[in-house]
Amino acid sequence: MILSLGLFFNSSFLKSFVHNILRVKVFFRDARSKELLKVFNIEGQIENRVDTQSVQDQPVEDEMKVKFVSSNKKEKPHGFLQRSRNAIMGAADAVRRVATRGAGAFVDDTKRTEAMVLTADGMIWSGCTNGLLVQWDGNGNRVSDILHHQCAVQCFCTYGSRMYVGYVSGYLQILDLDGNLTASWIAHSSPVLKLAVGVDHIYSLAAHGGIRGWTFTSPSPLDNIIRSEIAAKEAVYLRRDDVRILVGTWNVGQGRASHESLLSWLGSVSSDVGIVAVGLQEVEMGAGFLAMSAAKETVGLEGSAIGQWWQDTIGKALDEGTTFERMGSRQLAGLLISFWVRKNLRTHVGDVDAAAVPCGFGRAIGNKGGVGLRIRVYDRTICFVNCHLAAHLEAVNRRNADYDHIYRNMVFSRSTSTLNSASAGVSTAVNMMKTSNTTTTLNTEETKPDLAEADMVIFFGDFNYRLFGISYDEARDFVSQRCFDWLREKDQLRAEMKAGKVFQGMREAIIRFPPTYKFERHRPGLAGYDSGEKKRIPAWCDRIIYRDSRSTPVSECSLECPVVSSILLYDAVMDVTESDHKPVHCKFHVKIAHVDRSERRRVFGEILKNNENTIKSMLDEYRIIPETIVSTESIILQNQDTCTLRITNKSAQEKAIFKIICDGQSTVKDDGDASDYRLRGSFGFPRWLEVTPAAGVIKPDSYIEVSVHHEEFHTLEEFVDGIPQNWWCEDTRDKEVMLSLVVQGCCSNDTRKHQIRVRHCFSAKTVRIDSKSNGSRKHQGGSTNRSEPRQPSGSSDGSDDRRS
């Protein structure tokens, strides 16, 4: 089976291909007979039958039963805890199974096809939700798989020998026809929805409604010129702004707080801050709640009534609605994070993303773990992460592992580099262009965690690191004497950070407040430390640790080092007694360097104007159309003839891209002249004509041969007394089509056309066909013999046949 694609694509096959490739299985049919040829899945594996039953048709368990095994009277130590753990994990797993099996609503199909395109060489490319690019040939065979970016493909566009790919992350990539990455840059701060070809530009449409144009020539030497001149004028469009951020953390121990306690913790120090981020631990606990929380995470639900109560209560303490506006939150079991923005700063804060990583009970339950929020402030990204790490004095390694698990696995919905790129406001690719020399195919091991890409990261929460090598009484004595310098030497977290085992590259302000754990509830003052049977050693469990974009302590705020922070306040609120932990707050003074987009656009326009002649000469070089010649301009076919049309590229340097389309069809009159050509619209070639390949690329000083074939496509069922049934009502006179060979360069929108006249001479010899000969022709398909082009002067046989 031979296929012709593009404007010359048979419409019925195109509809079938598009309709089916968007599914997991692809059904490949013959373009004319609609006969099902083969079925293959998204992995490219051919299947012997079509399995029409989908996962949605399978029955769904409506009830969830969790079986608790009765305990032995002589149970081992920790038997109750082990059974509780098994019950929680069993319940969560059962709910997860029910949710994922129900109607497929919550199944994330990472290999779903999202977009497809036909390239100049006649190949088909499809893009998947996991970023995979799949190349198919005209017969539906899977040729290759390529992964250049691990985000969902949204759209394609082709121009010459280039293929443009738009991603949900806002990235735009240029690939050659073999799938090799030529360039990659950040086009928008939101998903790229559509790509289109203009006169001199490729235009991209983003989800936020923005449209930007990208020159055909990029990447090129012109990019280096513009990039260097824009960098030289950085001082003109550089802006620096100061923002104060208040971060608070509190393990509430499943309790509630009074309005006065929240005012002491947050309200009293929030008068001069623009952003408030709050992290709570143990908002709500218990085996049933943890199991249900794990199930909600599976089906995409989150939050709880108690969590909402905490947000509303904190909002009242911050004068929410009048002074501050709540911007986002995330809850994972007992962990809750929320943040508020002062209204006069609201226009400069956006792109809020949330994420969660469970660390408890086999990395599945949220009694331990982390929840994060990522925001954009003046085109810079700041991540807030609220953590609750493993408990107990001896579990230092487990706490380190919990942090590492959270840091590596906290994934936000959009690419971090898209949000922290100040170049997103420039309508050119030159500032963030990555050439093929610096960009390689991505894989999971090489991809940096989202937190590593942020400009500033703040970790806070109940880290559970304790004091080591000290007794309870010694610790109490040092606390009462406020000898915090000596106690800090016994701090597990300080020692682990110094050894480079946890919170690598981060720092903490000097602790000048008493240990925040463990207290008896409703007992004020330092006398409230645990004096019960266990006498837990006081410890700084509740901490706030951060990093900014500085590589050295003396770095100044600039576009190379856009976020520089300092600590104004780091303290614990010792008069709050509703929990066994004391709340902690930290106030940051953050300097943010960013770009004035309107000013940089003005500078960019001036650079283009000053280099107008250089740009024009470079663009003219790319508009070259290679010289091509064709072997003939007139072809006559009959009796399943095949004629070879040779197209030669005379250029020694430029590739020639060609496609053959059908301009129209006419009926030949009795005098041998063709009547007016009727446009065929989207029908492409007539049923009796096959042209292959109908599109392709010709290398310099090379040629390509195109087969022009007259095809008999009738089956035995279509014949009555040896005469095709549908020929009774069709015009049996000679027919003629006018083909246009359209040639263009690799980077040019200009084209050159060659007209080729193809005539089908009707002959009585082709009408009377016996069963044997017809069957043999049907199976010959693509194995027709080639012959030299026939000129009009050599068509005497066709004239005799018409008279007969």
CSV table of C-alpha atoms in Angstrom, one decimal, residues 468-693:
chain,number,residue,atom,x,y,z
A,468,PHE,CA,23.0,14.0,71.7
A,469,GLY,CA,25.6,13.2,74.4
A,470,ILE,CA,23.8,15.1,77.1
A,471,SER,CA,21.4,14.1,79.9
A,472,TYR,CA,18.0,15.5,80.7
A,473,ASP,CA,19.2,17.3,83.8
A,474,GLU,CA,22.2,18.8,82.0
A,475,ALA,CA,20.1,20.1,79.2
A,476,ARG,CA,17.6,21.7,81.6
A,477,ASP,CA,20.4,23.4,83.5
A,478,PHE,CA,22.0,24.9,80.3
A,479,VAL,CA,18.6,26.0,79.1
A,480,SER,CA,17.8,27.8,82.4
A,481,GLN,CA,21.2,29.5,82.2
A,482,ARG,CA,20.5,30.3,78.5
A,483,CYS,CA,23.9,28.8,77.5
A,484,PHE,CA,22.7,28.1,74.0
A,485,ASP,CA,26.2,28.2,72.5
A,486,TRP,CA,27.3,25.0,74.3
A,487,LEU,CA,23.9,23.3,73.5
A,488,ARG,CA,24.3,24.0,69.8
A,489,GLU,CA,27.4,21.9,69.8
A,490,LYS,CA,25.2,18.9,70.8
A,491,ASP,CA,22.7,19.5,68.1
A,492,GLN,CA,22.3,16.5,65.8
A,493,LEU,CA,21.2,18.7,62.8
A,494,ARG,CA,24.1,21.0,63.1
A,495,ALA,CA,26.5,18.1,63.2
A,496,GLU,CA,24.9,16.3,60.2
A,497,MET,CA,24.9,19.5,58.2
A,498,LYS,CA,28.5,20.1,59.0
A,499,ALA,CA,29.3,16.6,57.8
A,500,GLY,CA,27.4,17.3,54.5
A,501,LYS,CA,24.9,14.5,55.1
A,502,VAL,CA,21.7,16.6,55.0
A,503,PHE,CA,20.4,20.0,53.9
A,504,GLN,CA,23.5,20.3,51.6
A,505,GLY,CA,24.2,23.9,50.5
A,506,MET,CA,21.7,25.4,52.9
A,507,ARG,CA,22.1,27.4,56.1
A,508,GLU,CA,20.4,28.5,59.2
A,509,ALA,CA,20.4,31.6,61.3
A,510,ILE,CA,22.0,31.4,64.8
A,511,ILE,CA,19.6,29.9,67.3
A,512,ARG,CA,19.2,32.3,70.3
A,513,PHE,CA,16.0,30.8,71.7
A,514,PRO,CA,15.4,27.8,74.0
A,515,PRO,CA,14.7,24.3,72.7
A,516,THR,CA,11.1,24.1,71.4
A,517,TYR,CA,10.5,20.4,72.4
A,518,LYS,CA,9.1,18.8,74.6
A,519,PHE,CA,6.6,20.7,76.8
A,520,GLU,CA,3.6,19.8,78.9
A,521,ARG,CA,0.5,21.5,77.5
A,522,HIS,CA,-0.8,24.6,79.1
A,523,ARG,CA,2.3,25.0,81.3
A,524,PRO,CA,4.0,28.4,80.6
A,525,GLY,CA,7.6,29.2,80.9
A,526,LEU,CA,10.7,26.9,80.9
A,527,ALA,CA,9.2,25.0,83.8
A,528,GLY,CA,6.9,23.4,81.3
A,529,TYR,CA,9.5,21.0,79.8
A,530,ASP,CA,8.5,17.3,80.0
A,531,SER,CA,9.0,16.1,83.6
A,532,GLY,CA,7.0,12.9,83.3
A,533,GLU,CA,8.3,9.3,83.3
A,534,LYS,CA,10.1,9.5,80.0
A,535,LYS,CA,11.7,12.9,80.6
A,536,ARG,CA,12.5,13.6,77.0
A,537,ILE,CA,15.6,15.7,76.5
A,538,PRO,CA,14.8,19.2,75.3
A,539,ALA,CA,15.7,19.7,71.6
A,540,TRP,CA,15.4,22.2,68.8
A,541,CYS,CA,13.0,20.0,66.7
A,542,ASP,CA,11.3,23.0,65.0
A,543,ARG,CA,13.6,24.7,62.5
A,544,ILE,CA,13.8,27.0,59.5
A,545,ILE,CA,16.6,26.4,57.0
A,546,TYR,CA,17.1,28.1,53.6
A,547,ARG,CA,19.3,28.8,50.6
A,548,ASP,CA,19.2,31.6,48.0
A,549,SER,CA,21.0,31.9,44.7
A,550,ARG,CA,24.3,33.1,46.1
A,551,SER,CA,27.4,31.0,45.3
A,552,THR,CA,29.5,32.9,47.8
A,553,PRO,CA,28.6,34.9,50.9
A,554,VAL,CA,29.6,38.2,49.3
A,555,SER,CA,27.6,37.8,46.1
A,556,GLU,CA,25.5,40.8,45.1
A,557,CYS,CA,22.0,40.8,43.7
A,558,SER,CA,22.1,40.7,39.9
A,559,LEU,CA,20.6,38.8,37.0
A,560,GLU,CA,23.4,36.2,37.5
A,561,CYS,CA,22.6,36.0,41.3
A,562,PRO,CA,18.9,37.1,41.3
A,563,VAL,CA,17.9,36.3,44.9
A,564,VAL,CA,19.9,37.4,47.9
A,565,SER,CA,18.4,37.1,51.4
A,566,SER,CA,19.3,38.0,55.0
A,567,ILE,CA,17.7,37.1,58.3
A,568,LEU,CA,15.9,39.9,60.3
A,569,LEU,CA,14.4,37.7,63.0
A,570,TYR,CA,14.6,34.0,64.1
A,571,ASP,CA,12.8,33.2,67.3
A,572,ALA,CA,10.4,30.9,69.1
A,573,VAL,CA,7.2,32.0,70.8
A,574,MET,CA,7.5,30.6,74.3
A,575,ASP,CA,4.3,31.9,75.8
A,576,VAL,CA,2.1,29.7,73.5
A,577,THR,CA,1.1,26.5,75.4
A,578,GLU,CA,-1.6,24.7,73.3
A,579,SER,CA,0.9,22.1,72.0
A,580,ASP,CA,4.0,20.1,73.3
A,581,HIS,CA,6.0,22.1,70.7
A,582,LYS,CA,6.6,25.9,70.6
A,583,PRO,CA,5.9,27.8,67.3
A,584,VAL,CA,8.9,29.3,65.5
A,585,HIS,CA,9.0,32.2,63.1
A,586,CYS,CA,11.7,33.6,60.8
A,587,LYS,CA,11.6,36.9,58.9
A,588,PHE,CA,13.6,37.2,55.7
A,589,HIS,CA,14.7,40.3,53.9
A,590,VAL,CA,15.0,39.3,50.2
A,591,LYS,CA,16.5,41.3,47.4
A,592,ILE,CA,15.2,40.2,43.9
A,593,ALA,CA,16.8,41.2,40.6
A,594,HIS,CA,14.5,41.0,37.6
A,595,VAL,CA,13.9,42.4,34.2
A,596,ASP,CA,11.7,45.3,33.2
A,597,ARG,CA,10.1,43.5,30.2
A,598,SER,CA,8.7,46.6,28.5
A,599,GLU,CA,12.1,48.3,28.8
A,600,ARG,CA,14.0,45.3,27.4
A,601,ARG,CA,11.6,45.1,24.5
A,602,ARG,CA,12.4,48.7,23.7
A,603,VAL,CA,16.1,47.9,23.9
A,604,PHE,CA,15.6,44.9,21.7
A,605,GLY,CA,13.8,47.0,19.1
A,606,GLU,CA,16.7,49.5,19.0
A,607,ILE,CA,19.2,46.7,18.4
A,608,LEU,CA,17.1,45.3,15.5
A,609,LYS,CA,16.9,48.7,14.0
A,610,ASN,CA,20.6,49.4,14.3
A,611,ASN,CA,21.4,46.0,12.7
A,612,GLU,CA,18.7,46.2,10.0
A,613,ASN,CA,21.1,45.8,7.1
A,614,THR,CA,22.9,42.9,8.7
A,615,ILE,CA,19.7,41.2,9.5
A,616,LYS,CA,18.3,41.7,6.0
A,617,SER,CA,21.3,40.2,4.4
A,618,MET,CA,21.2,37.2,6.6
A,619,LEU,CA,17.5,36.6,6.0
A,620,ASP,CA,18.1,36.9,2.2
A,621,GLU,CA,20.6,34.1,2.4
A,622,TYR,CA,18.0,31.8,3.9
A,623,ARG,CA,15.5,32.5,1.2
A,624,ILE,CA,17.4,30.7,-1.5
A,625,ILE,CA,15.4,28.2,-3.5
A,626,PRO,CA,17.6,25.5,-5.0
A,627,GLU,CA,17.4,25.1,-8.7
A,628,THR,CA,15.6,21.9,-9.7
A,629,ILE,CA,14.8,20.2,-13.0
A,630,VAL,CA,12.3,17.5,-13.9
A,631,SER,CA,12.7,14.8,-16.5
A,632,THR,CA,9.4,15.4,-18.2
A,633,GLU,CA,6.3,17.7,-18.1
A,634,SER,CA,3.9,15.3,-19.8
A,635,ILE,CA,3.0,11.7,-18.9
A,636,ILE,CA,0.5,9.3,-20.5
A,637,LEU,CA,-0.6,6.2,-18.6
A,638,GLN,CA,-2.8,3.2,-19.3
A,639,ASN,CA,-3.0,-0.5,-18.5
A,640,GLN,CA,-1.3,-0.1,-15.1
A,641,ASP,CA,1.6,1.7,-16.5
A,642,THR,CA,4.3,3.1,-14.2
A,643,CYS,CA,6.3,6.1,-15.2
A,644,THR,CA,9.4,7.3,-13.4
A,645,LEU,CA,9.7,11.1,-12.9
A,646,ARG,CA,13.2,12.2,-12.0
A,647,ILE,CA,13.7,15.4,-9.9
A,648,THR,CA,17.2,16.7,-9.8
A,649,ASN,CA,18.6,19.2,-7.3
A,650,LYS,CA,21.2,21.3,-9.1
A,651,SER,CA,22.4,23.2,-6.0
A,652,ALA,CA,25.8,22.1,-4.6
A,653,GLN,CA,25.0,23.3,-1.0
A,654,GLU,CA,21.3,23.6,-0.3
A,655,LYS,CA,18.8,20.8,0.2
A,656,ALA,CA,15.6,20.9,-1.9
A,657,ILE,CA,12.3,20.1,-0.2
A,658,PHE,CA,9.5,19.1,-2.6
A,659,LYS,CA,5.9,18.0,-2.5
A,660,ILE,CA,3.6,17.0,-5.4
A,661,ILE,CA,-0.1,18.1,-5.2
A,662,CYS,CA,-3.0,17.7,-7.6
A,663,ASP,CA,-4.2,21.1,-8.9
A,664,GLY,CA,-7.3,19.6,-10.7
A,665,GLN,CA,-8.8,17.0,-13.0
A,666,SER,CA,-10.3,17.4,-16.5
A,667,THR,CA,-12.0,15.2,-19.1
A,668,VAL,CA,-10.4,14.9,-22.5
A,669,LYS,CA,-12.6,16.0,-25.4
A,670,ASP,CA,-13.0,14.1,-28.7
A,671,ASP,CA,-10.5,16.3,-30.4
A,672,GLY,CA,-7.8,15.4,-27.8
A,673,ASP,CA,-7.9,18.6,-25.9
A,674,ALA,CA,-8.6,18.8,-22.1
A,675,SER,CA,-11.6,20.7,-20.8
A,676,ASP,CA,-11.3,23.1,-17.9
A,677,TYR,CA,-9.6,21.6,-14.8
A,678,ARG,CA,-11.9,21.0,-11.9
A,679,LEU,CA,-10.4,21.6,-8.5
A,680,ARG,CA,-10.3,18.4,-6.4
A,681,GLY,CA,-10.1,20.2,-3.0
A,682,SER,CA,-9.0,17.9,-0.3
A,683,PHE,CA,-9.5,14.8,-2.3
A,684,GLY,CA,-5.9,14.8,-3.5
A,685,PHE,CA,-5.0,12.4,-6.3
A,686,PRO,CA,-7.8,10.7,-8.4
A,687,ARG,CA,-8.5,7.1,-7.6
A,688,TRP,CA,-6.7,5.8,-10.7
A,689,LEU,CA,-3.4,7.6,-9.9
A,690,GLU,CA,-0.7,6.8,-7.4
A,691,VAL,CA,2.3,9.1,-6.9
A,692,THR,CA,5.1,7.9,-4.5
A,693,PRO,CA,6.9,9.5,-2.9
